[in-house]
Amino acid sequence: MKAVMVQAFGGPETLAVVDLTDPKPAAGQVLITTEAIGVGGVDALIRSGALAAFGATPGRIPGQEVVGTVAEVGDGVDSAWVGQRVWGFTGVYGGYAEHALVAAETLVAVPATLSSIAAVTLGSSAMVAHFALRHAHFARGESVLVRGAAGGIGVMAVQLAARGGAGAVAVTTSSAERGDRLRELGATHVLDRAGQGADDAPAAYDVIIDIVAGPDLPSFFDRLEPNGRMVVVGAMAGMPPADFGKAMISGFQRSMSFATFSADTVSVPDRRAVTAELFAAASRGELEAVVHEELSLEQAVLAHQKMEAGEVFGRIVLVPSVG
């Protein structure tokens, strides 16, 4: 099979297409013939070496989620999965390939009315956005700011907040064009990356969902209402300053809360149930899968170049050409 491997830590050019023997599913696994492969920010962090301290190594196949048809099952897995079109979570590695191994416990059947491209685009992004809002104790009528709203998680957080009855859904983004597209998805106010630029926007928010982090994170504590909650679900701009908590202490009387969120803290059955619900909602036209571009597996370098250039709105999907 063809697969894309991280040959060495570095830029997009370190990705290379290689020929490998088709893998065999171990106990509890299935082998999926992939039809659509999600490209995410974590893949870029792994490739760059930013996650080396957490065990990332060169010589691995990136890619966390795939959609395709179950071709084979390992011991202990119901053979009824064979032939079904499913979404599956690879763990951390293994998705950028014509065939991928997935733990059977993560599988979610894809509705016939939902394309493979749409399913993988929604996939983990929609699920993470859902649980991030829950982690923030978001309630109908509250105001929400999504920081870094143009990426996969961001566009889903905007839609889910609007669908959940938010009183206002503000976004930070890099251009007026992106702002217009986010309005179409449910945003009510468009701000620049510093959180400024809309005179009619709320001065502060009940909930901030932050996919960016980085050096500017502390300034957004000033944008929280009393009892406001900030939840960080990504760090695409890097780590915040070591003393970022000082900004919270200086606003002690406002009883602000800060949290991180990882889907690793959600049980697999809960993740599956919510993903299935979100797929059903998309099938009914209640959620939009925002696809920036479909590229071939051989264009993985280009996909990462586009991510690094900040060109991507929504998600890029890799499509293998399996014979």
Short mmCIF file of C-alpha atoms in Angstrom, two decimals:
data_model
loop_
_atom_site.label_atom_id
_atom_site.label_comp_id
_atom_site.label_asym_id
_atom_site.label_seq_id
_atom_site.Cartn_x
_atom_site.Cartn_y
_atom_site.Cartn_z
CA MET A 1 0.00 0.00 0.00
CA LYS A 2 0.97 3.64 -0.38
CA ALA A 3 1.41 5.69 2.77
CA VAL A 4 2.88 9.03 3.79
CA MET A 5 5.70 8.92 6.32
CA VAL A 6 7.45 11.58 8.42
CA GLN A 7 11.06 10.94 7.36
CA ALA A 8 12.55 13.46 9.78
CA PHE A 9 11.29 16.30 11.96
CA GLY A 10 11.00 19.53 10.03
CA GLY A 11 8.88 21.27 7.41
CA PRO A 12 6.28 19.79 5.06
CA GLU A 13 9.01 18.59 2.72
CA THR A 14 9.94 15.89 5.27
CA LEU A 15 6.77 14.00 4.33
CA ALA A 16 7.28 11.31 1.69
CA VAL A 17 5.11 8.69 -0.01
CA VAL A 18 6.38 5.18 0.64
CA ASP A 19 5.29 1.67 -0.34
CA LEU A 20 4.55 -0.62 2.59
CA THR A 21 3.08 -4.06 3.13
CA ASP A 22 -0.61 -3.96 3.93
CA PRO A 23 -1.04 -4.17 7.73
CA LYS A 24 -2.98 -6.94 9.45
CA PRO A 25 -5.46 -6.20 12.22
CA ALA A 26 -4.53 -7.43 15.67
CA ALA A 27 -7.07 -8.49 18.27
CA GLY A 28 -9.62 -5.72 18.76
CA GLN A 29 -8.67 -3.94 15.53
CA VAL A 30 -10.13 -3.58 12.06
CA LEU A 31 -8.43 -2.82 8.75
CA ILE A 32 -10.07 0.03 6.85
CA THR A 33 -9.64 0.64 3.14
CA THR A 34 -9.57 4.42 3.32
CA GLU A 35 -11.75 6.71 1.25
CA ALA A 36 -11.08 9.99 3.08
CA ILE A 37 -8.32 10.97 5.51
CA GLY A 38 -8.52 13.95 7.84
CA VAL A 39 -5.61 16.40 7.95
CA GLY A 40 -5.26 18.20 11.27
CA GLY A 41 -3.07 20.55 13.23
CA VAL A 42 -1.81 17.72 15.42
CA ASP A 43 -0.35 16.07 12.32
CA ALA A 44 1.70 19.21 11.66
CA LEU A 45 2.90 19.36 15.26
CA ILE A 46 4.01 15.72 15.08
CA ARG A 47 5.81 16.31 11.77
CA SER A 48 7.60 19.41 13.05
CA GLY A 49 8.92 17.70 16.18
CA ALA A 50 6.91 19.94 18.52
CA LEU A 51 5.50 16.85 20.21
CA ALA A 52 8.80 14.95 20.48
CA ALA A 53 8.71 15.35 24.26
CA PHE A 54 5.40 13.47 24.23
CA GLY A 55 6.78 10.49 22.34
CA ALA A 56 6.44 11.58 18.69
CA THR A 57 9.20 10.13 16.53
CA PRO A 58 10.18 10.25 12.85
CA GLY A 59 9.53 7.20 10.72
CA ARG A 60 5.82 7.16 11.53
CA ILE A 61 2.68 7.63 9.44
CA PRO A 62 0.67 10.65 10.65
CA GLY A 63 -3.11 10.90 10.58
CA GLN A 64 -5.62 10.42 13.38
CA GLU A 65 -8.90 9.72 11.61
CA VAL A 66 -10.15 8.03 8.48
CA VAL A 67 -13.37 7.07 6.76
CA GLY A 68 -13.61 4.01 4.58
CA THR A 69 -14.81 0.44 4.29
CA VAL A 70 -13.89 -2.26 6.80
CA ALA A 71 -11.91 -4.86 4.87
CA GLU A 72 -10.86 -7.21 7.66
CA VAL A 73 -11.35 -7.66 11.40
CA GLY A 74 -9.02 -8.99 14.08
CA ASP A 75 -9.78 -11.51 16.78
CA GLY A 76 -12.65 -10.61 19.03
CA VAL A 77 -14.25 -8.17 16.56
CA ASP A 78 -17.73 -8.75 15.16
CA SER A 79 -17.38 -9.83 11.51
CA ALA A 80 -20.56 -7.87 10.73
CA TRP A 81 -18.34 -4.78 10.46
CA VAL A 82 -16.79 -6.14 7.24
CA GLY A 83 -18.10 -4.18 4.26
CA GLN A 84 -19.50 -1.33 6.35
CA ARG A 85 -18.49 2.29 5.72
CA VAL A 86 -17.21 3.73 8.97
CA TRP A 87 -15.37 6.57 10.64
CA GLY A 88 -12.48 5.44 12.84
CA PHE A 89 -9.85 6.97 15.10
CA THR A 90 -6.36 5.60 14.53
CA GLY A 91 -5.04 6.85 17.89
CA VAL A 92 -2.28 9.24 16.79
CA TYR A 93 -0.62 7.60 13.81
CA GLY A 94 -1.49 5.57 10.75
CA GLY A 95 -4.14 7.56 8.89
CA TYR A 96 -2.21 8.83 5.86
CA ALA A 97 -2.39 5.50 4.04
CA GLU A 98 -4.49 3.44 1.64
CA HIS A 99 -5.20 1.03 4.49
CA ALA A 100 -5.39 1.96 8.18
CA LEU A 101 -5.66 0.02 11.41
CA VAL A 102 -8.31 1.27 13.83
CA ALA A 103 -9.47 0.05 17.23
CA ALA A 104 -12.91 -1.45 16.70
CA GLU A 105 -14.23 0.28 19.82
CA THR A 106 -13.86 3.68 18.10
CA LEU A 107 -15.86 2.83 14.97
CA VAL A 108 -18.92 4.89 14.03
CA ALA A 109 -21.10 3.84 11.10
CA VAL A 110 -21.44 6.59 8.50
CA PRO A 111 -25.01 7.29 7.31
CA ALA A 112 -25.64 6.53 3.65
CA THR A 113 -26.65 10.16 3.13
CA LEU A 114 -23.31 11.52 4.39
CA SER A 115 -20.27 11.45 2.11
CA SER A 116 -16.95 10.06 3.31
CA ILE A 117 -15.39 13.50 2.77
CA ALA A 118 -18.03 15.15 4.95
CA ALA A 119 -17.79 12.48 7.65
CA VAL A 120 -14.04 12.76 8.11
CA THR A 121 -14.28 16.56 8.01
CA LEU A 122 -16.80 16.51 10.85
CA GLY A 123 -15.26 13.58 12.74
CA SER A 124 -13.08 14.54 15.66
CA SER A 125 -13.45 18.28 15.02
CA ALA A 126 -17.18 18.29 15.68
CA MET A 127 -16.84 15.91 18.61
CA VAL A 128 -14.11 18.01 20.27
CA ALA A 129 -16.08 21.21 19.75
CA HIS A 130 -19.17 19.60 21.31
CA PHE A 131 -17.35 18.43 24.42
CA ALA A 132 -15.36 21.67 24.73
CA LEU A 133 -18.62 23.62 24.97
CA ARG A 134 -19.90 21.10 27.52
CA HIS A 135 -16.62 21.42 29.46
CA ALA A 136 -17.23 25.17 29.57
CA HIS A 137 -20.77 24.57 30.94
CA PHE A 138 -22.15 26.57 28.04
CA ALA A 139 -25.87 27.31 28.41
CA ARG A 140 -28.49 28.67 26.04
CA GLY A 141 -28.47 32.47 25.90
CA GLU A 142 -24.82 32.84 26.90
CA SER A 143 -22.27 34.68 24.78
CA VAL A 144 -19.41 32.73 23.19
CA LEU A 145 -16.11 33.83 21.65
CA VAL A 146 -14.28 31.31 19.45
CA ARG A 147 -10.63 32.25 19.17
CA GLY A 148 -9.10 30.93 15.95
CA ALA A 149 -12.44 30.06 14.40
CA ALA A 150 -11.36 29.26 10.83
CA GLY A 151 -9.95 25.81 11.54
CA GLY A 152 -11.75 22.50 11.80
CA ILE A 153 -12.61 22.72 15.51
CA GLY A 154 -13.36 26.43 15.28
CA VAL A 155 -15.94 26.24 12.50
CA MET A 156 -17.70 23.44 14.37
CA ALA A 157 -17.66 25.36 17.67
CA VAL A 158 -19.30 28.30 15.90
CA GLN A 159 -22.03 26.12 14.44
CA LEU A 160 -22.68 24.22 17.65
CA ALA A 161 -22.80 27.37 19.78
CA ALA A 162 -25.27 28.96 17.37
CA ARG A 163 -27.29 25.73 17.23
CA GLY A 164 -27.26 25.63 21.03
CA GLY A 165 -28.92 29.03 21.29
CA ALA A 166 -25.98 31.29 22.13
CA GLY A 167 -26.93 34.91 22.70
CA ALA A 168 -23.90 35.96 20.64
CA VAL A 169 -21.20 34.05 18.79
CA ALA A 170 -18.10 36.14 18.19
CA VAL A 171 -15.04 34.90 16.32
CA THR A 172 -11.46 35.96 15.85
CA THR A 173 -10.08 35.45 12.38
CA SER A 174 -7.53 36.88 9.97
CA SER A 175 -9.62 38.41 7.19
CA ALA A 176 -12.97 39.95 6.30
CA GLU A 177 -13.56 37.16 3.79
CA ARG A 178 -13.19 34.51 6.47
CA GLY A 179 -15.40 36.58 8.72
CA ASP A 180 -18.14 36.56 6.10
CA ARG A 181 -17.93 32.80 5.79
CA LEU A 182 -18.10 32.41 9.57
CA ARG A 183 -21.21 34.59 9.65
CA GLU A 184 -22.81 32.15 7.22
CA LEU A 185 -22.08 29.40 9.78
CA GLY A 186 -23.64 31.28 12.67
CA ALA A 187 -21.17 33.92 13.87
CA THR A 188 -22.78 37.19 14.92
CA HIS A 189 -19.63 39.30 15.41
CA VAL A 190 -16.27 39.17 13.64
CA LEU A 191 -13.11 40.34 15.44
CA ASP A 192 -9.47 40.52 14.45
CA ARG A 193 -6.88 38.21 15.95
CA ALA A 194 -6.46 40.51 18.95
CA GLY A 195 -10.17 40.30 19.69
CA GLN A 196 -10.93 43.83 18.49
CA GLY A 197 -12.60 45.41 15.48
CA ALA A 198 -16.38 45.19 15.96
CA ASP A 199 -17.96 48.12 17.78
CA ASP A 200 -21.23 46.26 18.27
CA ALA A 201 -19.61 43.13 19.73
CA PRO A 202 -19.99 42.29 23.42
CA ALA A 203 -17.24 43.72 25.59
CA ALA A 204 -16.92 40.38 27.38
CA TYR A 205 -18.12 36.78 27.01
CA ASP A 206 -19.47 34.01 29.19
CA VAL A 207 -17.43 31.39 27.33
CA ILE A 208 -14.22 31.55 25.32
CA ILE A 209 -13.20 28.50 23.28
CA ASP A 210 -9.53 28.95 22.39
CA ILE A 211 -7.83 26.86 19.71
CA VAL A 212 -4.84 29.22 19.46
CA ALA A 213 -3.21 29.71 22.91
CA GLY A 214 0.23 31.30 22.32
CA PRO A 215 1.66 34.52 23.76
CA ASP A 216 -1.59 36.50 23.45
CA LEU A 217 -3.71 34.14 25.55
CA PRO A 218 -3.52 36.19 28.80
CA SER A 219 -5.05 39.26 27.12
CA PHE A 220 -8.27 37.34 26.58
CA PHE A 221 -8.94 37.02 30.31
CA ASP A 222 -9.99 40.66 30.03
CA ARG A 223 -12.72 39.49 27.65
CA LEU A 224 -14.40 37.20 30.18
CA GLU A 225 -17.58 38.16 32.00
CA PRO A 226 -17.77 37.64 35.79
CA ASN A 227 -17.97 33.85 36.24
CA GLY A 228 -16.73 33.49 32.65
CA ARG A 229 -15.00 30.32 31.51
CA MET A 230 -12.08 29.94 29.09
CA VAL A 231 -11.39 26.48 27.67
CA VAL A 232 -8.25 25.87 25.61
CA VAL A 233 -8.53 23.01 23.10
CA GLY A 234 -5.42 23.68 21.03
CA ALA A 235 -2.13 25.54 20.95
CA MET A 236 -1.60 26.33 17.29
CA ALA A 237 0.31 29.50 18.22
CA GLY A 238 2.43 27.69 20.79
CA MET A 239 2.50 27.72 24.55
CA PRO A 240 1.21 30.73 26.52
CA PRO A 241 3.65 32.67 28.73
CA ALA A 242 4.72 30.82 31.85
CA ASP A 243 3.13 33.50 34.03
CA PHE A 244 -0.18 33.69 32.14
CA GLY A 245 -2.07 32.98 35.37
CA LYS A 246 -1.20 36.44 36.69
CA ALA A 247 -3.87 37.88 34.41
CA MET A 248 -6.47 35.74 36.15
CA ILE A 249 -5.30 36.68 39.63
CA SER A 250 -5.41 40.38 38.75
CA GLY A 251 -9.12 39.91 37.99
CA PHE A 252 -9.72 37.84 41.11
CA GLN A 253 -13.06 39.48 41.94
CA ARG A 254 -14.56 38.32 38.61
CA SER A 255 -14.32 34.61 39.55
CA MET A 256 -13.00 33.54 36.16
CA SER A 257 -12.28 29.92 35.32
CA PHE A 258 -9.57 28.50 33.05
CA ALA A 259 -9.42 24.93 31.77
CA THR A 260 -7.84 22.81 29.08
CA PHE A 261 -9.78 20.14 27.25
CA SER A 262 -8.68 16.93 25.56
CA ALA A 263 -11.02 14.32 24.16
CA ASP A 264 -8.78 11.74 25.85
CA THR A 265 -10.71 12.48 29.05
CA VAL A 266 -14.02 11.44 27.47
CA SER A 267 -14.99 7.77 27.46
CA VAL A 268 -14.91 6.00 24.11
CA PRO A 269 -18.64 5.13 24.26
CA ASP A 270 -19.52 8.80 24.87
CA ARG A 271 -17.30 9.91 21.99
CA ARG A 272 -18.91 7.38 19.67
CA ALA A 273 -22.43 8.35 20.71
CA VAL A 274 -21.84 12.07 20.17
CA THR A 275 -20.07 11.51 16.84
CA ALA A 276 -23.02 9.44 15.64
CA GLU A 277 -25.42 12.19 16.76
CA LEU A 278 -23.40 14.84 14.91
CA PHE A 279 -23.27 12.71 11.75
CA ALA A 280 -27.05 12.40 11.93
CA ALA A 281 -27.41 16.16 12.37
CA ALA A 282 -25.22 16.76 9.33
CA SER A 283 -27.29 14.27 7.34
CA ARG A 284 -30.38 16.34 8.22
CA GLY A 285 -28.66 19.52 7.04
CA GLU A 286 -28.30 20.96 10.54
CA LEU A 287 -24.48 21.07 10.45
CA GLU A 288 -22.14 21.85 7.56
CA ALA A 289 -18.91 19.98 6.89
CA VAL A 290 -16.54 22.75 5.82
CA VAL A 291 -14.03 21.29 3.38
CA HIS A 292 -11.22 23.58 2.30
CA GLU A 293 -9.89 21.23 -0.38
CA GLU A 294 -9.62 17.59 -1.39
CA LEU A 295 -6.07 16.51 -2.23
CA SER A 296 -4.57 13.16 -3.16
CA LEU A 297 -2.45 11.19 -0.74
CA GLU A 298 0.55 12.10 -2.89
CA GLN A 299 -0.19 15.78 -2.18
CA ALA A 300 0.29 15.54 1.59
CA VAL A 301 3.25 17.93 1.40
CA LEU A 302 1.04 20.51 -0.30
CA ALA A 303 -1.65 20.00 2.35
CA HIS A 304 0.83 20.78 5.13
CA GLN A 305 2.23 23.75 3.21
CA LYS A 306 -1.26 25.20 2.98
CA MET A 307 -1.78 24.71 6.71
CA GLU A 308 1.51 26.40 7.56
CA ALA A 309 0.67 29.31 5.26
CA GLY A 310 -2.60 29.85 7.12
CA GLU A 311 -4.62 29.27 3.95
CA VAL A 312 -6.99 26.62 5.29
CA PHE A 313 -10.61 27.38 6.17
CA GLY A 314 -12.20 24.29 7.64
CA ARG A 315 -10.27 21.12 6.83
CA ILE A 316 -8.19 19.59 4.07
CA VAL A 317 -9.02 15.98 3.26
CA LEU A 318 -6.65 13.52 1.62
CA VAL A 319 -8.22 11.06 -0.82
CA PRO A 320 -6.23 7.93 -1.70
CA SER A 321 -6.55 6.33 -5.11
CA VAL A 322 -6.81 2.71 -4.10
CA GLY A 323 -6.75 0.26 -6.97
#
